[in-house]
Coordinates of C-alpha atoms and ligand atoms in Angstrom, one line a residue:
X74 CA -38.1 60.0 -91.7
X75 CA -39.2 62.2 -89.1
X76 CA -41.0 60.7 -86.1
X77 CA -44.4 62.8 -84.2
X78 CA -42.1 63.4 -80.6
X79 CA -44.2 63.2 -77.8
X80 CA -41.1 64.1 -75.6
X81 CA -42.2 66.2 -72.1
X82 CA -39.0 68.7 -73.5
X83 CA -36.4 69.1 -74.9
X84 CA -39.5 68.7 -77.1
X85 CA -40.6 68.6 -80.6
X86 CA -39.9 71.7 -83.1
X87 CA -41.0 73.0 -85.5
X88 CA -40.4 70.9 -89.2
X89 CA -40.6 74.8 -90.7
X90 CA -38.4 76.7 -88.0
X91 CA -35.6 73.5 -88.2
X92 CA -35.7 73.9 -92.4
X93 CA -34.6 77.7 -91.7
X94 CA -31.8 77.8 -89.8
X95 CA -30.4 74.0 -92.1
X96 CA -30.7 76.8 -94.3
X97 CA -28.6 79.6 -93.2
X98 CA -27.0 77.2 -90.7
X99 CA -23.6 77.5 -92.9
X100 CA -23.6 81.7 -93.7
X101 CA -26.0 83.8 -92.2
X102 CA -27.2 86.5 -93.3
X103 CA -24.5 86.5 -95.8
X104 CA -21.3 86.9 -93.0
X105 CA -20.0 84.0 -94.5
X106 CA -20.2 81.9 -90.5
X107 CA -22.9 79.9 -88.5
X108 CA -24.9 82.3 -86.3
X109 CA -23.8 80.0 -83.4
X110 CA -19.9 81.6 -84.8
X111 CA -20.5 85.0 -84.3
X112 CA -19.8 87.5 -81.5
X113 CA -22.8 88.0 -79.1
X114 CA -21.8 91.7 -79.1
X115 CA -21.8 91.9 -82.7
X116 CA -24.5 94.2 -84.1
X117 CA -25.7 91.5 -86.4
X118 CA -26.6 89.5 -82.9
X119 CA -27.6 92.3 -81.2
X120 CA -30.7 92.9 -83.9
X121 CA -31.4 89.5 -84.4
X122 CA -31.7 89.7 -79.7
X123 CA -33.8 92.0 -80.2
X124 CA -35.8 90.8 -83.3
X125 CA -37.4 87.4 -80.8
X126 CA -37.8 90.2 -77.9
X127 CA -39.9 92.3 -80.0
X128 CA -41.9 90.0 -81.1
X129 CA -42.0 87.3 -77.9
X130 CA -43.3 91.2 -76.9
X131 CA -46.0 91.1 -79.0
X132 CA -47.1 87.7 -79.1
X133 CA -47.4 88.2 -75.3
X134 CA -49.1 91.2 -75.6
X135 CA -46.2 92.3 -72.8
X136 CA -47.7 95.4 -71.7
X137 CA -44.8 98.4 -71.0
X138 CA -43.2 98.3 -67.5
X139 CA -42.7 94.7 -68.3
X140 CA -38.6 94.1 -68.5
X141 CA -38.2 90.8 -71.3
X142 CA -35.2 88.1 -70.3
X143 CA -33.2 85.6 -72.3
X144 CA -31.1 83.8 -69.3
X145 CA -29.6 80.1 -68.7
X146 CA -30.2 77.9 -66.0
X147 CA -33.7 76.8 -66.7
X148 CA -37.0 77.1 -64.8
X149 CA -34.7 75.1 -61.7
X150 CA -32.8 78.2 -61.5
X151 CA -35.5 80.1 -60.9
X152 CA -36.6 78.6 -58.6
X153 CA -34.0 79.9 -56.7
X154 CA -33.7 83.7 -58.1
X155 CA -37.3 84.3 -57.4
X156 CA -37.2 84.1 -53.7
X157 CA -33.2 85.7 -53.8
X158 CA -35.1 88.6 -56.0
X159 CA -38.4 89.4 -54.4
X160 CA -37.6 88.5 -50.6
X161 CA -35.4 88.8 -48.2
X162 CA -34.3 86.3 -46.1
X163 CA -36.4 87.4 -43.2
X164 CA -39.0 86.7 -45.2
X165 CA -42.4 84.7 -45.7
X166 CA -43.6 83.9 -49.6
X167 CA -47.0 81.8 -50.6
X168 CA -47.2 78.6 -52.4
X169 CA -49.0 76.5 -53.6
X170 CA -48.5 73.3 -54.2
X171 CA -50.2 71.2 -57.0
X172 CA -47.5 67.8 -58.3
X173 CA -43.7 67.3 -58.6
X174 CA -42.5 71.4 -59.9
X175 CA -44.1 72.5 -57.7
X176 CA -42.8 70.7 -54.4
X177 CA -39.7 71.1 -56.0
X178 CA -39.7 75.0 -56.2
X179 CA -40.8 75.8 -52.4
X180 CA -37.5 73.1 -51.2
X181 CA -35.7 75.0 -53.6
X182 CA -37.7 78.7 -51.6
X183 CA -37.9 76.8 -48.5
X184 CA -33.5 77.7 -48.5
X185 CA -33.8 80.5 -48.8
X186 CA -36.3 82.2 -46.8
X187 CA -37.5 82.1 -43.4
X188 CA -40.6 80.6 -44.0
X189 CA -43.0 79.4 -47.6
X190 CA -46.4 79.2 -46.5
X191 CA -48.0 76.4 -49.1
X192 CA -51.7 77.8 -48.7
X193 CA -52.8 75.1 -51.1
X194 CA -52.3 71.4 -51.4
X195 CA -53.6 69.0 -54.0
X196 CA -52.0 66.0 -52.4
X197 CA -55.6 64.6 -51.1
X198 CA -56.4 64.0 -54.6
X199 CA -53.4 62.8 -55.6
X200 CA -52.6 66.1 -57.3
X201 CA -55.2 65.5 -60.0
X202 CA -57.2 68.9 -58.9
X203 CA -56.1 72.1 -58.4
X204 CA -57.6 74.6 -55.6
X205 CA -60.6 76.4 -55.9
X206 CA -59.7 80.1 -57.0
X207 CA -62.7 81.2 -54.3
X208 CA -60.5 79.5 -51.4
X209 CA -57.6 81.1 -52.2
X210 CA -56.8 83.3 -48.9
X211 CA -52.9 84.8 -49.4
X212 CA -51.2 85.3 -46.9
X213 CA -51.3 88.7 -44.7
X214 CA -47.9 89.5 -45.7
X215 CA -46.6 87.7 -48.3
X216 CA -43.6 88.7 -50.1
X217 CA -45.6 87.0 -53.4
X218 CA -47.7 84.0 -53.8
X219 CA -46.2 81.1 -56.5
X220 CA -47.4 78.8 -58.5
X221 CA -47.6 76.6 -61.9
X222 CA -50.0 77.3 -64.2
X223 CA -49.3 73.8 -66.0
X224 CA -47.9 70.6 -64.4
X225 CA -46.0 68.6 -67.3
X226 CA -45.9 65.3 -64.8
X227 CA -48.8 65.0 -63.7
X228 CA -50.7 67.6 -66.8
X229 CA -53.5 69.8 -64.6
X230 CA -53.7 72.8 -65.9
X231 CA -55.1 76.3 -63.6
X232 CA -58.4 76.8 -65.8
X233 CA -57.8 80.4 -63.9
X234 CA -55.3 82.9 -62.7
X235 CA -55.3 83.1 -59.0
X236 CA -56.6 86.7 -57.3
X237 CA -53.8 88.2 -55.1
X238 CA -54.3 91.9 -55.1
X239 CA -51.1 94.0 -54.4
X240 CA -49.1 90.2 -54.0
X241 CA -46.8 90.1 -56.4
X242 CA -48.1 86.5 -57.9
X243 CA -45.5 84.6 -60.0
X244 CA -46.4 81.2 -62.0
X245 CA -43.8 79.1 -63.2
X246 CA -45.0 79.1 -66.7
X247 CA -42.2 76.2 -68.4
X248 CA -45.6 74.1 -70.0
X249 CA -47.7 76.4 -71.0
X250 CA -46.6 79.5 -71.9
X251 CA -47.5 80.6 -75.8
X252 CA -49.6 78.0 -75.6
X253 CA -52.4 80.4 -75.6
X254 CA -53.4 83.9 -74.2
X255 CA -52.6 85.0 -70.8
X256 CA -52.9 89.0 -69.4
X257 CA -49.4 88.8 -68.6
X258 CA -50.2 92.6 -66.7
X259 CA -52.5 90.1 -63.8
X260 CA -48.2 88.6 -62.6
X261 CA -45.2 90.1 -60.8
X262 CA -43.3 87.4 -62.8
X263 CA -43.3 84.8 -65.4
X264 CA -40.6 82.5 -66.1
X265 CA -40.6 79.3 -68.4
X266 CA -37.1 77.1 -69.6
X267 CA -37.9 77.4 -73.9
X268 CA -37.5 73.3 -74.3
X269 CA -41.3 73.3 -75.2
X270 CA -42.9 76.0 -77.2
X271 CA -40.3 78.4 -77.4
X272 CA -36.8 76.9 -78.4
X273 CA -34.0 74.9 -77.1
X274 CA -33.3 73.8 -74.1
X275 CA -30.6 76.4 -72.0
X276 CA -32.6 79.5 -72.4
X277 CA -35.3 80.7 -69.6
X278 CA -37.3 83.5 -70.5
X279 CA -38.5 85.5 -67.6
X280 CA -41.3 88.1 -68.0
X281 CA -41.0 90.6 -64.7
X282 CA -42.6 93.7 -64.1
X283 CA -40.6 96.8 -63.9
X284 CA -41.4 97.4 -60.3
X285 CA -40.5 94.7 -59.2
X286 CA -36.6 94.7 -60.1
X287 CA -34.3 96.5 -57.2
X288 CA -35.0 94.8 -54.6
X289 CA -32.6 91.9 -55.4
X290 CA -30.9 90.5 -51.9
X291 CA -27.1 91.3 -50.7
X292 CA -25.4 88.6 -52.1
X293 CA -27.4 88.0 -54.9
X294 CA -24.8 86.5 -58.0
X295 CA -25.1 89.3 -61.0
X296 CA -26.6 86.6 -63.2
X297 CA -29.5 86.1 -61.3
X298 CA -30.5 89.7 -60.4
X299 CA -33.1 90.6 -62.7
X300 CA -32.4 93.9 -62.9
X301 CA -28.8 94.2 -63.1
X302 CA -29.5 91.5 -66.7
X303 CA -32.2 93.5 -67.7
X304 CA -29.2 97.0 -67.1
X305 CA -27.1 94.7 -70.0
X306 CA -30.1 93.7 -72.2
X307 CA -29.2 90.1 -71.1
X308 CA -25.7 89.9 -71.8
X309 CA -24.0 90.7 -69.1
X310 CA -21.9 87.6 -70.2
X311 CA -22.9 85.4 -73.2
X312 CA -26.0 84.8 -74.0
X313 CA -27.5 81.3 -75.3
X314 CA -27.1 82.6 -78.3
X315 CA -27.9 80.3 -80.7
X316 CA -31.0 78.9 -78.3
X317 CA -32.2 82.6 -78.4
X318 CA -31.9 82.7 -82.6
X319 CA -33.8 79.4 -82.9
X320 CA -36.4 80.9 -80.0
X321 CA -36.7 84.3 -82.5
X322 CA -36.9 81.5 -85.6
X323 CA -39.6 79.7 -83.6
X324 CA -41.6 83.2 -82.6
X325 CA -41.6 84.1 -86.6
X326 CA -43.5 80.5 -87.2
X327 CA -46.1 81.4 -84.5
X328 CA -47.0 84.7 -86.0
X329 CA -46.7 83.7 -89.5
X330 CA -49.4 80.9 -87.9
X331 CA -51.9 84.5 -86.7
X332 CA -50.5 84.2 -83.0
X333 CA -51.0 82.6 -80.0
X334 CA -55.6 83.3 -80.2
X335 CA -55.0 81.0 -83.5
X336 CA -53.0 78.4 -81.4
X337 CA -54.7 78.6 -78.7
X338 CA -57.8 77.2 -81.0
X339 CA -55.0 74.0 -82.1
X340 CA -54.2 73.0 -79.3
X341 CA -57.9 72.7 -78.1
X342 CA -58.7 70.9 -80.8
X343 CA -55.4 68.3 -80.1
X344 CA -56.1 68.2 -76.6
X345 CA -60.4 67.3 -77.2
X346 CA -59.7 65.1 -79.3
X347 CA -56.8 62.6 -77.5
X348 CA -58.8 63.7 -74.3
X349 CA -62.1 62.2 -76.2
X350 CA -60.1 58.7 -76.8
X351 CA -59.5 58.3 -73.7
X352 CA -62.6 58.8 -72.2
X353 CA -63.9 57.1 -75.0
X354 CA -62.4 54.3 -74.3
X355 CA -62.8 51.8 -71.4
X356 CA -59.1 50.4 -71.8
X357 CA -57.7 53.9 -71.6
X358 CA -57.9 56.5 -68.4
X359 CA -56.5 59.8 -67.4
X360 CA -57.3 60.7 -64.2
X361 CA -57.5 64.7 -64.1
X362 CA -60.5 66.3 -62.9
X363 CA -61.9 67.2 -66.4
X364 CA -62.3 71.3 -65.4
X365 CA -58.3 71.3 -65.3
X366 CA -57.0 69.3 -67.6
X367 CA -53.5 70.2 -69.1
X368 CA -53.6 71.0 -73.0
X369 CA -50.6 70.5 -72.9
X370 CA -49.8 67.4 -71.5
X371 CA -51.5 64.3 -71.6
X372 CA -50.6 61.8 -69.0
X373 CA -52.5 58.5 -69.0
X374 CA -52.9 54.8 -68.6
X375 CA -53.2 51.5 -70.0
X376 CA -56.1 48.9 -67.7
X377 CA -53.1 46.1 -68.2
X378 CA -49.8 48.2 -66.8
X379 CA -48.1 44.6 -68.1
X380 CA -49.0 46.4 -72.0
X381 CA -46.8 49.0 -71.0
X382 CA -44.3 47.7 -72.6
X383 CA -45.8 46.0 -75.8
X384 CA -47.4 50.1 -76.1
X385 CA -44.6 51.5 -76.2
X386 CA -42.1 49.0 -78.7
X387 CA -45.7 49.0 -80.8
X388 CA -45.6 52.5 -80.7
X389 CA -42.1 53.7 -81.8
X390 CA -42.1 50.9 -85.1
X391 CA -45.2 53.3 -85.7
X392 CA -43.6 56.4 -85.6
X393 CA -44.5 57.1 -82.5
X394 CA -41.5 57.9 -80.2
X395 CA -41.5 59.0 -76.2
X396 CA -44.4 58.4 -74.9
X397 CA -42.9 57.1 -71.7
X398 CA -44.8 59.0 -68.5
X399 CA -42.1 61.0 -66.0
X400 CA -39.9 58.2 -64.1
X401 CA -41.6 59.2 -60.8
X402 CA -45.0 58.3 -62.1
X403 CA -45.2 55.4 -64.9
X404 CA -47.5 55.0 -67.0
X405 CA -47.7 56.4 -70.5
X406 CA -48.2 60.3 -71.5
X407 CA -47.9 62.0 -74.9
X408 CA -46.9 66.1 -74.9
X409 CA -48.4 68.0 -77.3
X410 CA -47.2 71.7 -77.8
X411 CA -47.4 74.0 -80.1
X412 CA -45.0 71.9 -83.0
X413 CA -46.6 69.2 -82.7
X414 CA -49.5 69.1 -85.6
X415 CA -52.7 67.6 -85.5
X416 CA -51.5 64.9 -87.9
X417 CA -49.7 63.7 -85.0
X418 CA -52.4 63.2 -82.2
X419 CA -54.6 61.9 -85.2
X420 CA -52.6 59.4 -85.1
X421 CA -51.7 58.5 -81.7
X422 CA -55.1 58.5 -81.0
X423 CA -55.4 55.8 -84.7
X424 CA -52.3 53.4 -82.4
X425 CA -54.1 53.8 -79.6
X426 CA -57.6 52.7 -80.9
X427 CA -55.7 49.4 -82.8
X428 CA -53.7 48.3 -79.9
X429 CA -57.4 48.1 -78.1
X430 CA -58.7 46.6 -80.5
X431 CA -56.0 44.1 -80.7
X432 CA -55.3 44.1 -76.8
X433 CA -58.5 45.8 -75.0
Ligands
PMP19 N1 -41.1 73.6 -64.2 C1 -41.6 73.2 -65.4 C2 -43.4 73.0 -65.2 C3 -41.2 72.0 -65.4 O1 -41.8 71.2 -66.7 C4 -39.5 72.0 -65.8 C5 -38.8 70.8 -67.0 N2 -39.6 70.5 -67.1 C6 -38.8 72.6 -64.6 C7 -39.9 73.6 -64.2 C8 -37.3 72.1 -64.3 O2 -36.8 73.1 -65.7 P1 -35.6 73.2 -66.3 O3 -35.1 71.5 -66.5 O4 -36.0 73.7 -67.3 O5 -35.0 73.8 -65.3

């Protein structure tokens, strides 16, 4: 029996995609082999990889003049790859600090750059807010501005895209990419680990504006050099073929549903249902300012933390799994990515109401 899996990543996958993969697992496209057993340089896999890229470009309406890369190393590798590709060691870059993942990106950048300007820091609100759009002042000469549009742990999501003028905007979209339409042309670099809305862990999508290619500093490892990887179609070395193939199936599934405008409607409805239930109860609480609550990751607490473990056990018995909050913050967190059906959120809300009735 399938459960409703609220994990933050690796996360639930669309059942249709898993079934499609299962159906062709041992004999992919008449090859007599699994897709994970064929050469990445063979005609069949190259076609599969190209098809995935085309679908991703269609979904995001990526304009001309951008490379779409399929890399490894996760978003964490990009924390270092971004400064290596976009800035000299003696340069400075701007960062927004809105929570745990911003902090990790900042810490890594500090090892690669002479100066990291944290031009906004939401510590005062305990990372339950985002900086106001009008308050952002990009530093003169900054090589780029980096931010985290959706903080997976804190459940904070920017309701706007920062305006950085000519300074390239870099976004860690790990936990929001493909959840709604975005204006790719506003960004210099977008990156995302796959294990939330894209596919299995092990694949990292990087979308980079062509004019930012070729700036990598000397000594940048070839696998992290956007220009070199782009020049080789992300096949400078062996790519994560199975994850790439699975991502292609996810993109096809999203297109069948109606693309990002349709998934956005569904995601907003799921989020409203869950936040509505939390806000209407005196037992559950979400600390995030309403205007920047994440559609993807919904942290919440119980009025009596000593009930946390019964909540989790009973939820698991009801087929609702992986609801514990991140180990750094505790409480609960429901990640409701694209592949979480509305029925999953309805089941969670019904369980929460019943738990409150019995224990509240
Ligand atoms: N950034 C964000 C926003 C994330 O949610 C995560 C993973 N949860 C990471 C970065 C790190 O990603 P990875 O594990 O793929 O390196």
